[in-house]
Amino acid sequence: MASVDPTSTSSTSPDGPLFSADAAFDGCLPDVPQRLAAVLEGLAVGELRSQGASIAEQAQSTPYTLLTLFTADGLLEALEWANAGQPADENACLWLAYLRWLRSLEAPWPEAAPSPLPRWLDAAVSNAILAGAGARATRQSLEALSTGAMGEVERPVLPEAQEPDVVLRSVVLGLLPTGWKSVTAMTVNGAAITHGHPEAQVASVGAALMVQATATAALRGDPQPVHRALKATVEILPQVTRPGHATVTALEAVLSSTQTHTHDDAADLGTPVGSADADGTMSMDGAGDESMPATGAANMLAAGIRAALDRELHGGCVLDYSPATDPAVEALACALAGAAGGLTALTGAGRPAVPEALVETVQQVAARWGEQLGVATSDSV
């Protein structure tokens, strides 16, 4: 079971903590469903921007978004059980949701796995352009689920799995109205269902915490919510009791490289944010000569945050700048933009034609999220 250091309860940001050990979004809960819609839509916008997909190709162009939608629905099921007064096992709900995702891809069914009852999302996916998205980008998740076993921290199915899809699907956990300790534990355990490598689990926590802190900072009116969130996340992440040195080092390098940047000299978005060397280390641009061990999850997390930070430092609409060449990196950058600016941050000339069926599905997820949290959603969701 994942755990966190009990000696620390909050970030020590000089402007007031973004994280609390026990609660989140105090006073801002009505805004959370709209932020969820923006994060989910941001993933899709980023994937489509990076690939330049035509309408005919879009069914295969949003694998990360599809997997994250099922993550959100797994959490919704847990909320529904809890609101009905029944004990809810979040990890079991997530596993069943991922099995339903597996079924949506029409992949061979593992004999050892239970057959989960269909939910509304299954029909939405089967009747939409989303169906069939993402086998290559989510290879390790597919492989793990195809065993029919639910991976756990102590009993991983794929001990070395650390591909970045696990990081992207974890962003929605940052929008649960719970403290960072609960978010951390749920994220680690949820990641372990398919990805057994500790760095993949810690990187997933980093993504969830970045979304929570970015949304919180933005709702408080901070002019640079992504930068503020990274500072707070770097304070909290070392307290996760899983081996995550590469992830922490990666985020510290990104923070260090942006501390001296200004609006005028922020890194050019047309250049790579990092590159893997032949010896398996990753050098972060702007971070001096320091390198870190390369892991898919940790490196993608750092690169996506770096892209989001570069755009925040430049100011203006994030879609006015060239997309990252890696769809996972661009998806995370746009998801963080959604957490920071809501749906308005995802409009502009650089926005791709997101399929209407996908937008409608995202809106339904957000509305159901608000319903289960007991808050009304606005027409803008």
XYZ file of C-alpha atoms in Angstrom:
381
model
C 0.000 0.000 0.000
C 1.306 3.451 -0.883
C 1.926 5.885 1.931
C 3.246 9.361 2.572
C 5.452 10.896 5.185
C 3.145 11.721 8.123
C 5.428 14.447 9.453
C 4.481 16.992 6.790
C 0.985 18.298 6.149
C 1.268 21.074 3.588
C 3.454 22.962 1.182
C 5.414 25.841 2.718
C 5.057 28.289 -0.171
C 5.740 31.847 1.096
C 2.455 32.994 -0.441
C 0.458 30.410 1.456
C 0.242 26.660 0.954
C -1.310 25.265 -2.198
C -1.577 21.825 -0.632
C -3.363 20.652 2.453
C -3.012 17.178 3.878
C -6.750 16.798 4.401
C -8.745 18.972 1.973
C -8.632 20.715 -1.392
C -10.534 23.425 -3.291
C -12.048 24.902 -0.139
C -14.511 27.532 -1.352
C -13.732 26.750 -5.008
C -15.477 23.387 -5.346
C -18.157 24.694 -7.778
C -15.346 25.488 -10.232
C -13.882 21.977 -10.178
C -16.168 20.327 -12.783
C -15.315 23.060 -15.275
C -11.607 22.520 -14.606
C -12.084 18.800 -15.104
C -13.703 19.441 -18.495
C -10.818 21.726 -19.423
C -8.165 19.197 -18.365
C -9.837 16.386 -20.326
C -10.381 18.566 -23.364
C -6.817 19.829 -23.033
C -5.532 16.273 -23.362
C -7.458 15.843 -26.615
C -6.406 19.235 -27.966
C -2.779 18.434 -27.219
C -2.877 15.008 -28.829
C -4.514 16.328 -31.992
C -2.257 19.409 -32.189
C 0.901 17.371 -31.910
C -0.111 14.906 -34.595
C -1.818 17.293 -36.971
C -4.463 14.627 -37.425
C -7.066 14.953 -40.122
C -10.714 14.242 -39.358
C -10.328 10.809 -40.924
C -7.405 10.018 -38.630
C -8.831 11.282 -35.374
C -10.247 7.946 -34.256
C -6.655 6.817 -33.687
C -5.372 10.151 -32.380
C -6.734 10.482 -28.834
C -5.588 7.346 -26.964
C -4.515 9.191 -23.817
C -7.800 11.085 -23.630
C -9.821 7.911 -23.985
C -7.910 6.123 -21.223
C -8.265 9.171 -18.971
C -12.016 9.306 -19.564
C -12.283 5.750 -18.254
C -10.128 6.746 -15.268
C -12.545 9.572 -14.492
C -15.495 7.195 -14.822
C -13.875 4.683 -12.468
C -13.556 7.428 -9.873
C -17.148 8.458 -10.557
C -18.318 4.941 -9.817
C -16.478 5.021 -6.497
C -18.133 8.364 -5.686
C -21.533 6.967 -6.616
C -21.140 4.008 -4.257
C -19.929 6.300 -1.473
C -22.837 8.704 -1.987
C -25.217 5.739 -1.826
C -23.814 4.874 1.582
C -21.870 1.830 0.405
C -18.159 1.240 0.986
C -16.229 1.942 -2.189
C -12.891 0.430 -3.190
C -11.427 3.085 -5.487
C -8.762 0.777 -6.830
C -11.268 -1.942 -7.728
C -13.459 0.637 -9.475
C -10.465 1.859 -11.462
C -9.484 -1.673 -12.439
C -12.988 -2.437 -13.657
C -12.996 0.839 -15.591
C -9.718 -0.100 -17.264
C -11.131 -3.497 -18.163
C -14.071 -1.727 -19.784
C -11.532 0.412 -21.668
C -9.843 -2.796 -22.797
C -13.203 -4.076 -24.006
C -13.816 -0.832 -25.918
C -10.676 -1.514 -27.932
C -12.049 -4.918 -28.916
C -8.864 -6.513 -27.599
C -8.765 -10.240 -26.756
C -10.480 -10.759 -23.403
C -8.369 -12.262 -20.590
C -10.035 -15.396 -19.220
C -8.916 -14.642 -15.663
C -10.504 -11.192 -15.586
C -14.019 -10.441 -14.342
C -16.502 -9.074 -16.852
C -17.540 -5.652 -15.543
C -21.065 -4.423 -16.079
C -21.300 -1.746 -18.789
C -21.721 1.886 -17.842
C -22.896 4.922 -19.760
C -19.390 5.731 -20.988
C -19.131 2.407 -22.803
C -22.059 3.303 -25.033
C -20.751 6.829 -25.561
C -17.431 5.435 -26.716
C -18.885 2.718 -28.919
C -21.107 5.229 -30.712
C -18.411 7.878 -31.114
C -15.268 8.556 -33.061
C -13.337 7.586 -29.922
C -13.752 3.859 -30.503
C -10.576 1.949 -31.248
C -8.214 4.727 -30.188
C -4.803 4.092 -28.880
C -3.343 0.602 -28.945
C 0.254 1.637 -29.642
C 0.437 4.574 -27.230
C -0.982 2.489 -24.381
C 0.905 -0.747 -25.037
C 1.932 -1.502 -21.444
C -1.524 -0.791 -20.053
C -2.947 -3.192 -22.611
C -0.335 -5.807 -21.774
C -0.938 -5.556 -18.035
C -4.722 -5.708 -18.287
C -4.544 -8.614 -20.725
C -3.095 -10.778 -17.961
C -6.461 -10.654 -16.182
C -4.746 -9.698 -12.903
C -4.978 -6.414 -11.029
C -1.517 -5.090 -10.328
C -0.730 -3.814 -6.837
C 2.223 -1.959 -5.363
C 3.391 -5.105 -3.574
C 2.414 -7.452 -6.437
C 3.060 -5.712 -9.746
C 1.927 -7.283 -12.992
C 4.615 -5.519 -15.049
C 7.376 -4.559 -12.583
C 9.339 -2.491 -15.124
C 6.428 -0.744 -16.836
C 6.958 3.005 -16.992
C 5.509 4.229 -20.271
C 3.940 7.691 -19.939
C 0.259 6.871 -20.540
C -0.039 6.155 -16.803
C 0.994 9.745 -16.046
C -1.618 11.248 -18.341
C -4.484 9.108 -17.090
C -3.640 10.184 -13.517
C -4.265 13.900 -14.022
C -7.942 13.598 -13.093
C -7.086 12.387 -9.590
C -5.788 15.882 -8.910
C -9.347 17.186 -9.213
C -10.726 15.110 -6.382
C -11.578 17.439 -3.463
C -9.262 15.624 -1.073
C -5.929 16.488 0.483
C -2.616 15.682 -1.142
C -2.066 12.623 1.055
C -5.236 10.913 -0.175
C -4.544 11.966 -3.764
C -1.031 10.532 -3.460
C -2.141 7.177 -2.086
C -4.948 6.761 -4.631
C -2.690 7.768 -7.508
C 0.112 5.378 -6.584
C -2.301 2.491 -6.143
C -4.175 3.346 -9.336
C -0.963 3.542 -11.341
C 0.192 0.198 -9.947
C -2.790 -1.559 -11.542
C -0.759 -1.630 -14.750
C 2.604 0.062 -14.124
C 4.821 -1.579 -11.521
C 7.876 0.662 -11.738
C 8.081 3.049 -8.765
C 9.140 5.967 -10.980
C 5.986 5.561 -13.065
C 3.911 5.678 -9.888
C 5.715 8.723 -8.475
C 5.550 10.523 -11.830
C 1.797 9.862 -11.835
C 1.558 11.486 -8.405
C 3.519 14.442 -9.781
C 0.965 14.906 -12.554
C -2.007 14.703 -10.176
C -0.439 17.154 -7.742
C 0.475 19.553 -10.555
C -3.147 19.639 -11.711
C -4.476 20.177 -8.194
C -1.969 22.920 -7.382
C -2.302 24.628 -10.769
C -6.081 24.791 -10.487
C -5.870 26.021 -6.890
C -3.323 28.727 -7.727
C -5.348 29.868 -10.738
C -8.593 30.043 -8.785
C -6.772 32.183 -6.227
C -5.733 34.593 -8.984
C -2.041 33.724 -9.216
C -0.656 35.146 -12.504
C 1.678 32.161 -13.032
C -0.223 29.175 -11.616
C 1.845 26.477 -13.361
C 5.105 27.880 -12.036
C 3.667 28.248 -8.562
C 2.309 24.696 -8.739
C 5.684 23.283 -9.738
C 7.370 24.928 -6.750
C 4.768 23.437 -4.409
C 4.886 20.002 -6.052
C 8.662 19.847 -5.778
C 8.270 20.457 -2.043
C 5.725 17.667 -1.594
C 6.860 14.969 -4.013
C 10.006 13.866 -2.106
C 7.745 12.855 0.788
C 6.087 10.061 -1.193
C 7.418 6.811 0.241
C 8.203 5.228 -3.119
C 11.589 5.368 -4.868
C 11.165 8.376 -7.136
C 14.570 10.019 -7.355
C 14.517 10.376 -11.141
C 11.095 12.020 -11.089
C 12.002 14.440 -8.314
C 15.320 15.279 -9.960
C 13.582 15.868 -13.295
C 11.114 18.345 -11.793
C 13.807 20.080 -9.776
C 15.799 20.533 -12.994
C 12.793 22.053 -14.745
C 12.168 24.403 -11.825
C 15.828 25.411 -11.694
C 15.917 26.091 -15.422
C 12.884 28.379 -15.259
C 13.790 30.329 -12.133
C 15.962 32.730 -14.158
C 13.712 32.979 -17.207
C 11.678 36.124 -17.786
C 8.936 36.959 -20.228
C 11.607 38.052 -22.713
C 14.112 35.201 -22.463
C 11.941 32.127 -21.821
C 13.025 29.067 -23.788
C 11.964 28.854 -27.423
C 9.000 26.510 -27.788
C 10.337 25.290 -31.098
C 13.288 23.530 -29.443
C 13.169 20.207 -27.582
C 12.686 20.423 -23.824
C 15.005 17.478 -23.253
C 16.814 14.731 -25.085
C 17.786 11.200 -24.228
C 21.462 10.371 -24.647
C 22.908 7.067 -25.781
C 23.869 6.106 -22.225
C 20.287 6.329 -21.006
C 20.421 9.739 -19.326
C 18.300 12.726 -20.144
C 19.749 16.221 -20.349
C 17.325 19.034 -19.633
C 17.832 22.151 -21.718
C 18.594 25.154 -19.538
C 19.591 23.040 -16.537
C 23.357 23.298 -16.906
C 25.248 20.043 -17.318
C 23.099 18.030 -14.958
C 21.546 14.800 -16.206
C 19.148 12.292 -14.763
C 18.403 8.610 -15.341
C 15.955 8.290 -18.205
C 12.492 6.895 -17.509
C 9.577 7.287 -19.886
C 7.137 8.497 -17.250
C 9.481 10.877 -15.438
C 10.883 12.384 -18.603
C 7.485 12.940 -20.174
C 6.185 14.557 -16.988
C 9.148 16.938 -16.892
C 8.879 17.739 -20.589
C 5.142 18.417 -20.410
C 5.532 20.715 -17.412
C 8.409 22.488 -19.123
C 6.292 23.108 -22.238
C 3.439 24.470 -20.106
C 5.843 26.707 -18.186
C 7.444 28.086 -21.339
C 4.045 29.141 -22.629
C 3.029 30.624 -19.298
C 6.222 32.692 -19.210
C 5.563 33.945 -22.738
C 2.010 34.902 -21.843
C -0.930 34.858 -24.212
C -2.917 31.893 -25.472
C -1.052 28.596 -25.139
C -2.322 27.532 -28.557
C -0.514 30.445 -30.222
C 2.776 28.545 -29.916
C 4.096 25.545 -31.799
C 3.111 22.182 -30.295
C 5.616 19.693 -28.921
C 6.438 16.864 -31.302
C 5.567 14.178 -28.730
C 1.771 13.799 -28.368
C 2.100 12.831 -24.686
C 4.126 15.983 -23.920
C 1.719 18.244 -25.770
C -1.280 16.549 -24.150
C 0.097 17.198 -20.657
C 1.026 20.789 -21.485
C -2.492 21.523 -22.742
C -4.079 19.712 -19.804
C -2.140 21.961 -17.425
C -3.240 24.964 -19.467
C -6.820 23.808 -18.969
C -6.248 23.450 -15.225
C -4.861 26.991 -15.171
C -7.262 28.810 -17.469
C -10.297 26.598 -17.911
C -11.878 26.022 -21.303
C -11.073 29.577 -22.430
C -7.377 28.670 -22.395
C -8.055 26.092 -25.112
C -9.580 28.431 -27.680
C -7.709 30.219 -30.414
C -6.401 29.874 -33.945
C -4.162 26.968 -32.944
C -7.030 24.799 -31.718
C -7.609 21.648 -33.779
C -11.061 20.444 -34.757
C -11.817 18.281 -31.741
C -14.524 15.727 -32.643
C -17.942 16.816 -31.401
C -18.557 13.362 -29.931
C -15.448 13.724 -27.780
C -16.438 17.185 -26.563
C -19.908 15.922 -25.643
C -18.452 12.974 -23.739
C -16.113 15.248 -21.814
C -19.023 17.512 -20.908
C -21.019 14.539 -19.649
C -18.122 13.381 -17.472
C -17.758 16.867 -16.002
C -21.489 17.190 -15.330
C -21.581 13.806 -13.578
C -18.489 14.767 -11.599
C -20.257 17.889 -10.368
C -23.398 15.918 -9.554
C -21.510 13.438 -7.400
C -19.612 16.231 -5.658
C -22.902 18.003 -4.968
C -22.133 21.131 -6.983
C -23.955 22.618 -9.943
C -22.160 22.898 -13.269
C -22.460 25.961 -15.459
C -23.459 26.024 -19.111
C -19.800 26.551 -20.005
C -18.881 23.031 -18.899
